[in-house]
XYZ file of C-alpha atoms in Angstrom:
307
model
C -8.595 10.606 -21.415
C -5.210 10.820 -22.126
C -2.122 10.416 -19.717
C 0.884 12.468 -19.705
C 3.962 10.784 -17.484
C 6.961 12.516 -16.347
C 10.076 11.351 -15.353
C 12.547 13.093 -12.835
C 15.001 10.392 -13.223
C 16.724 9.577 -10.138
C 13.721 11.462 -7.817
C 10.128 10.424 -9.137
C 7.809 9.886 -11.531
C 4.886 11.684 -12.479
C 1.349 10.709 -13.806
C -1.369 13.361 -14.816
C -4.478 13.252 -16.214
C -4.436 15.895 -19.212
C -8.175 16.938 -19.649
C -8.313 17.864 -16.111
C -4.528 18.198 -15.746
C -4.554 16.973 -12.357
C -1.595 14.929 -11.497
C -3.200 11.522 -10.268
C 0.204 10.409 -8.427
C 3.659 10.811 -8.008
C 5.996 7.623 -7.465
C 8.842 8.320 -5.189
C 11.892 5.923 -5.519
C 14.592 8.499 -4.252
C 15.795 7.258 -1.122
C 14.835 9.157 2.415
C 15.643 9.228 5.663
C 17.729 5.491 7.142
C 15.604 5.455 9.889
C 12.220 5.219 8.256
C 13.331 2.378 6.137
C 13.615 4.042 2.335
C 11.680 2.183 -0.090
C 9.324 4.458 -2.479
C 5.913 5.049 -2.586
C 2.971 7.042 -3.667
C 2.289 10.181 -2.599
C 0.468 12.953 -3.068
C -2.255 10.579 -4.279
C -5.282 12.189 -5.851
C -8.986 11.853 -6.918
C -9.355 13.199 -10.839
C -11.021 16.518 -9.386
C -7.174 16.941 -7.710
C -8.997 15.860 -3.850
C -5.795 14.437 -1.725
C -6.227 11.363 -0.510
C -2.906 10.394 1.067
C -0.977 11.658 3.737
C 3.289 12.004 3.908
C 5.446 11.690 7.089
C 2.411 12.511 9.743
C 3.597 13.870 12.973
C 2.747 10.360 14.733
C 4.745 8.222 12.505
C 7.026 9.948 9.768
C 7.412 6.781 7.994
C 4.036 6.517 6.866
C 4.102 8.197 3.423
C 1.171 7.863 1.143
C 0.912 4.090 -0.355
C 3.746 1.857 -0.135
C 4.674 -1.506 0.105
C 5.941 -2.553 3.604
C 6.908 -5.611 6.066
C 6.548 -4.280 9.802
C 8.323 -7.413 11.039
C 10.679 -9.674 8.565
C 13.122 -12.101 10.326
C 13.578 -9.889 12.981
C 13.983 -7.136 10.615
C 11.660 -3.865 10.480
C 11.211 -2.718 6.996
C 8.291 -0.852 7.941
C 10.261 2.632 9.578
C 10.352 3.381 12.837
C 10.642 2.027 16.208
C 9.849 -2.022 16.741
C 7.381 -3.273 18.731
C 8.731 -5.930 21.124
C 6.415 -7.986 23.503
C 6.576 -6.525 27.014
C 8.184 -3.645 25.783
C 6.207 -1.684 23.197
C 7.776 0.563 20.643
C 11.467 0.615 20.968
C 13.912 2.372 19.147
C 16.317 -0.564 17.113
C 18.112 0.761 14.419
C 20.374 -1.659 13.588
C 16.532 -3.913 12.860
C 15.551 -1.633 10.075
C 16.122 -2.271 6.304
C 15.400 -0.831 3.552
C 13.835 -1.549 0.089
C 15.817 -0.463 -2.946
C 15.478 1.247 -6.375
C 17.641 -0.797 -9.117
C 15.651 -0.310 -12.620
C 12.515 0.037 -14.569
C 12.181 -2.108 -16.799
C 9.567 0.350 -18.252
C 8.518 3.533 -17.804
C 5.440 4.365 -20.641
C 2.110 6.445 -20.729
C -0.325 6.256 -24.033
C -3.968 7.199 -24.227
C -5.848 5.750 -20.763
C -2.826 3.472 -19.368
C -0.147 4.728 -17.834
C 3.155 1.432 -16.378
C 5.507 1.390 -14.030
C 7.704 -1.654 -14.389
C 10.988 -1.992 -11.661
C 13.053 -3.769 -10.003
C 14.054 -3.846 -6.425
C 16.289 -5.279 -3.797
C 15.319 -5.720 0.121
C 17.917 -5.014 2.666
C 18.415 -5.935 6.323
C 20.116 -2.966 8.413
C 23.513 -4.533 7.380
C 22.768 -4.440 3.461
C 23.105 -7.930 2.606
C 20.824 -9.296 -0.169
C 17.362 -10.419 1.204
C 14.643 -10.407 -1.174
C 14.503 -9.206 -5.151
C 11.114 -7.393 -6.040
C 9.374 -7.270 -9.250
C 7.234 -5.061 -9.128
C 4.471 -3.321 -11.845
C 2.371 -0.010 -10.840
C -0.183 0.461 -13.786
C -2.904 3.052 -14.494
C -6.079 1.798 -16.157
C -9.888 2.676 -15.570
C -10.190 5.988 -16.041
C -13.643 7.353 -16.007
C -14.568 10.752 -15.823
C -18.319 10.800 -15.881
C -17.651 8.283 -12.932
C -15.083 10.682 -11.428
C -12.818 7.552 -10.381
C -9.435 6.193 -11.710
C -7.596 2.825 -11.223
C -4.113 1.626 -10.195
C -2.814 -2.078 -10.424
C 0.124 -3.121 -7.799
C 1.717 -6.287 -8.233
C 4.709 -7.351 -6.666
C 6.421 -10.434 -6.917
C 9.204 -11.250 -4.118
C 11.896 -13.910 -4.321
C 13.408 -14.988 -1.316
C 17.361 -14.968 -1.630
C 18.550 -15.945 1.630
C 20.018 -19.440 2.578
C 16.945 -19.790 5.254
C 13.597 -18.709 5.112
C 12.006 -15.369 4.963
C 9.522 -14.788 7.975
C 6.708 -12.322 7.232
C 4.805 -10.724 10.710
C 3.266 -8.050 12.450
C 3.439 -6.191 15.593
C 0.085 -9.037 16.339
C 2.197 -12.046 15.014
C 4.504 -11.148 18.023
C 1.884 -10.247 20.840
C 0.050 -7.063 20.404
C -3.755 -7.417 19.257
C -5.283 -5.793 16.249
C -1.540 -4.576 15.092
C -1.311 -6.935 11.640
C 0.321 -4.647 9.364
C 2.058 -5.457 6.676
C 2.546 -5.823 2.742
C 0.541 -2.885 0.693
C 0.136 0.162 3.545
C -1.983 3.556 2.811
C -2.510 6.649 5.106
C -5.500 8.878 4.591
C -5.020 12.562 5.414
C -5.556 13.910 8.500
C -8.858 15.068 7.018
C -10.223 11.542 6.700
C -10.420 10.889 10.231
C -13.244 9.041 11.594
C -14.247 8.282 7.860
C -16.777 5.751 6.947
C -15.658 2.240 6.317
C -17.094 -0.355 4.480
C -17.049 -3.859 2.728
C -18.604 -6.705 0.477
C -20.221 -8.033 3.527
C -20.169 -5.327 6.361
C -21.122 -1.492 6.351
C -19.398 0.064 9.264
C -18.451 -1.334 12.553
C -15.799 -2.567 13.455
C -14.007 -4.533 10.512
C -10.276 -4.941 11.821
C -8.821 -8.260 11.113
C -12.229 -8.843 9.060
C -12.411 -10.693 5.786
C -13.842 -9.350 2.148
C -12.846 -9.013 -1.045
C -13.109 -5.266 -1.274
C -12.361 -2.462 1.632
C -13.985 0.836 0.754
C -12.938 4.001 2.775
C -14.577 7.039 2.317
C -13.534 10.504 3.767
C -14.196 14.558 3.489
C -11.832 16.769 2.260
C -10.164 19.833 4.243
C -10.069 22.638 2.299
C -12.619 22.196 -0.218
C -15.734 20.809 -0.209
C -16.714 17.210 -0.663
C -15.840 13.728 -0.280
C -13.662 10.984 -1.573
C -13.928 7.299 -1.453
C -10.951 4.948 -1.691
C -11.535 1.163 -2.661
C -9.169 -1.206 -2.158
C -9.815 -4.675 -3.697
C -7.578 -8.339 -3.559
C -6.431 -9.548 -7.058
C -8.771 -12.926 -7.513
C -5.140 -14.588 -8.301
C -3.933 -13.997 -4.511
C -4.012 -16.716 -1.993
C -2.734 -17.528 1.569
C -1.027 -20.494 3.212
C -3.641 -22.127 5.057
C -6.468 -19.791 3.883
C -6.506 -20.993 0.410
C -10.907 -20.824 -0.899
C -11.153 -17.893 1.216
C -10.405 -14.232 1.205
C -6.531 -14.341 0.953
C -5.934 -11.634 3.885
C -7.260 -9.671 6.688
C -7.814 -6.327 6.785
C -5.695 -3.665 9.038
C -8.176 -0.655 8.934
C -8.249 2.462 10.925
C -10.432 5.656 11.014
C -9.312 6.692 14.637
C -6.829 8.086 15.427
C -5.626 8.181 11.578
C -7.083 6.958 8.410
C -5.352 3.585 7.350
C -5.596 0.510 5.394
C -3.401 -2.626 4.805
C -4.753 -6.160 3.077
C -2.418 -8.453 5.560
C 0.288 -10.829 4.714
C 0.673 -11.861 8.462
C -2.693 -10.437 10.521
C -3.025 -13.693 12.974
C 0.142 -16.101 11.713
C 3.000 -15.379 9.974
C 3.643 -16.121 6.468
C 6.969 -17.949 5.738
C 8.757 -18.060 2.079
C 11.192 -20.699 1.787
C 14.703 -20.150 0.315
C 14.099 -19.366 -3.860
C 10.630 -19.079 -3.750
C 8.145 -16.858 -4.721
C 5.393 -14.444 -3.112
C 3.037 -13.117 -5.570
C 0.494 -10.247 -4.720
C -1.601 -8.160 -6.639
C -4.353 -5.596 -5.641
C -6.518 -2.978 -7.265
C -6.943 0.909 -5.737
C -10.264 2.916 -7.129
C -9.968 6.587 -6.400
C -12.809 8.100 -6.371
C -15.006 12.038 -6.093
C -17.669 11.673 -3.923
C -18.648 9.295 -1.319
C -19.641 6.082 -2.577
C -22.180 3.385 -1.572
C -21.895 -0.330 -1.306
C -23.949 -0.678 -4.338
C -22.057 2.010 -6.404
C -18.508 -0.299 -5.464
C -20.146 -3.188 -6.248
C -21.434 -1.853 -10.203
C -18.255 -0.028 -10.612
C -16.087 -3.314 -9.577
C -18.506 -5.048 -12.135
C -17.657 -3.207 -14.992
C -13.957 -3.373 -14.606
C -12.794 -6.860 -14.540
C -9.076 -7.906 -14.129
């Protein structure tokens, strides 16, 4: 089971499973186009049998690129890419709103037997550059089971607030338009995965935006070969919320129409404010899985593999 990582230093890096040699995910920290708000990400994103399960710069918004880290609506900046939604207006075009989140090191870079870490450090940037936020931030590979067909991936981050005044994390539906709340950890399925089926802990189908669970499972068919993959997406139990504390720590942003796409919320209903020096923590699990799993199939897989 073992894991081969390559480095393209200054582009990406490079994680592949050997016995299959399919490459499970490359990490993008080379900066892109201003406009979309550079910060890396994951993409192409795959299941071990080499199924995609992420999409990169869709023709309806270009800044959605595979899994990434975003904030849609931070002190009246837009780190998320794109045009900003203002109440009364819609989408408008604001470049001098949108930021940026920046490569400065890894702190480690290693791959042995199942495990494969990304350790870095980052900087977030308002459109004028000054110093925001520093990230710490550690991408690791774990859980790889081939009978299964499924493989794991840890995301931490931990942001420090560096400004004078207080960071304000929203959404498009922290600032008037409903069932908008995106923002923190952001994936887009394929175009294939359209209309996929959508699950939870508590909840098979219907309509789960802005719902509550532990665990989000999206499952989708593949273009261009046959079959079906299912992505889980699961809270770290260490997370909590500001006011939500004893509960699930965020709601879910889901979509299977028009696009595939799923975001555990920092700032769904209310936004979430970090005071000068402090500290947000957040950690969440990804499964990627062949085939198209059941509720009971998450639940004994999530059983076996603890935190």
């Amino acid at each position: 089971m073992t894991l081969a990582l390559t480095h393209a230093h200054g582009d990406r890096i490079t994680v592949a499973h050997e016995a299959t040699g399919t490459e499970l995910f490359a990490y993008v920290y080379r900066p892109e186009a201003p406009w979309e708000a550079p910060k890396p990400y994951l993409h192409p994103l795959r299941t071990l049998s080499g199924g995609l399960v992420t999409d990169y710069r869709p023709n309806d918004h270009r800044w959605h690129k595979g899994l990434q880290l975003t904030a849609s609506h931070l002190s009246g900046q837009n780190l998320w890419g794109g045009n900003t939604y203002i109440h009364g207006e819609g989408y408008v075009a604001l470049p001098e709103r949108v930021g940026s989140m920046a490569h400065v090191a890894f702190e480690e870079v290693a791959a042995a037997d199942d495990r494969a870490v990304i350790a870095e450090r980052l900087t977030w940037h308002p459109y004028d550059g000054e110093l925001w936020a520093q990230e710490e931030r550690r991408i690791e590979v774990r859980d790889v089971d081939p009978r299964a067909g499924s493989w794991s991936l840890t995301w931490t981050s931990a942001i420090t607030n560096r400004r004078s005044e207080p960071l304000r994390f929203g959404s498009p539906t922290t600032h008037g338009r409903p069932a908008a709340g995106y923002t923190g950890l952001f994936w887009r399925g394929p175009r294939a995965f359209r209309d996929g089926h959508v699950f939870t802990a508590e909840a098979d189908s219907g309509d789960l935006m802005g719902s509550q669970a532990p665990w989000l499972a999206y499952v989708g068919e593949h273009d261009g070969r046959d079959g079906h993959a299912t992505v889980v997406f699961e809270h770290a139990p260490a997370n909590d919320h500001a006011g939500d504390k004893g509960t699930h720590p965020a709601h879910w942003f889901v979509r299977s129409d028009p696009f595939a796409a799923v975001a555990p919320s920092w700032a769904f209903h209310e936004e979430l404010v970090l005071a000068p020096g402090d500290t947000l923590s957040r950690g969440y699990r990804v499964t990627v899985a062949d085939g198209a799993w059941d509720r009971e199939q998450v639940t004994a897989h999530l059983g076996r593999h603890t935190w």
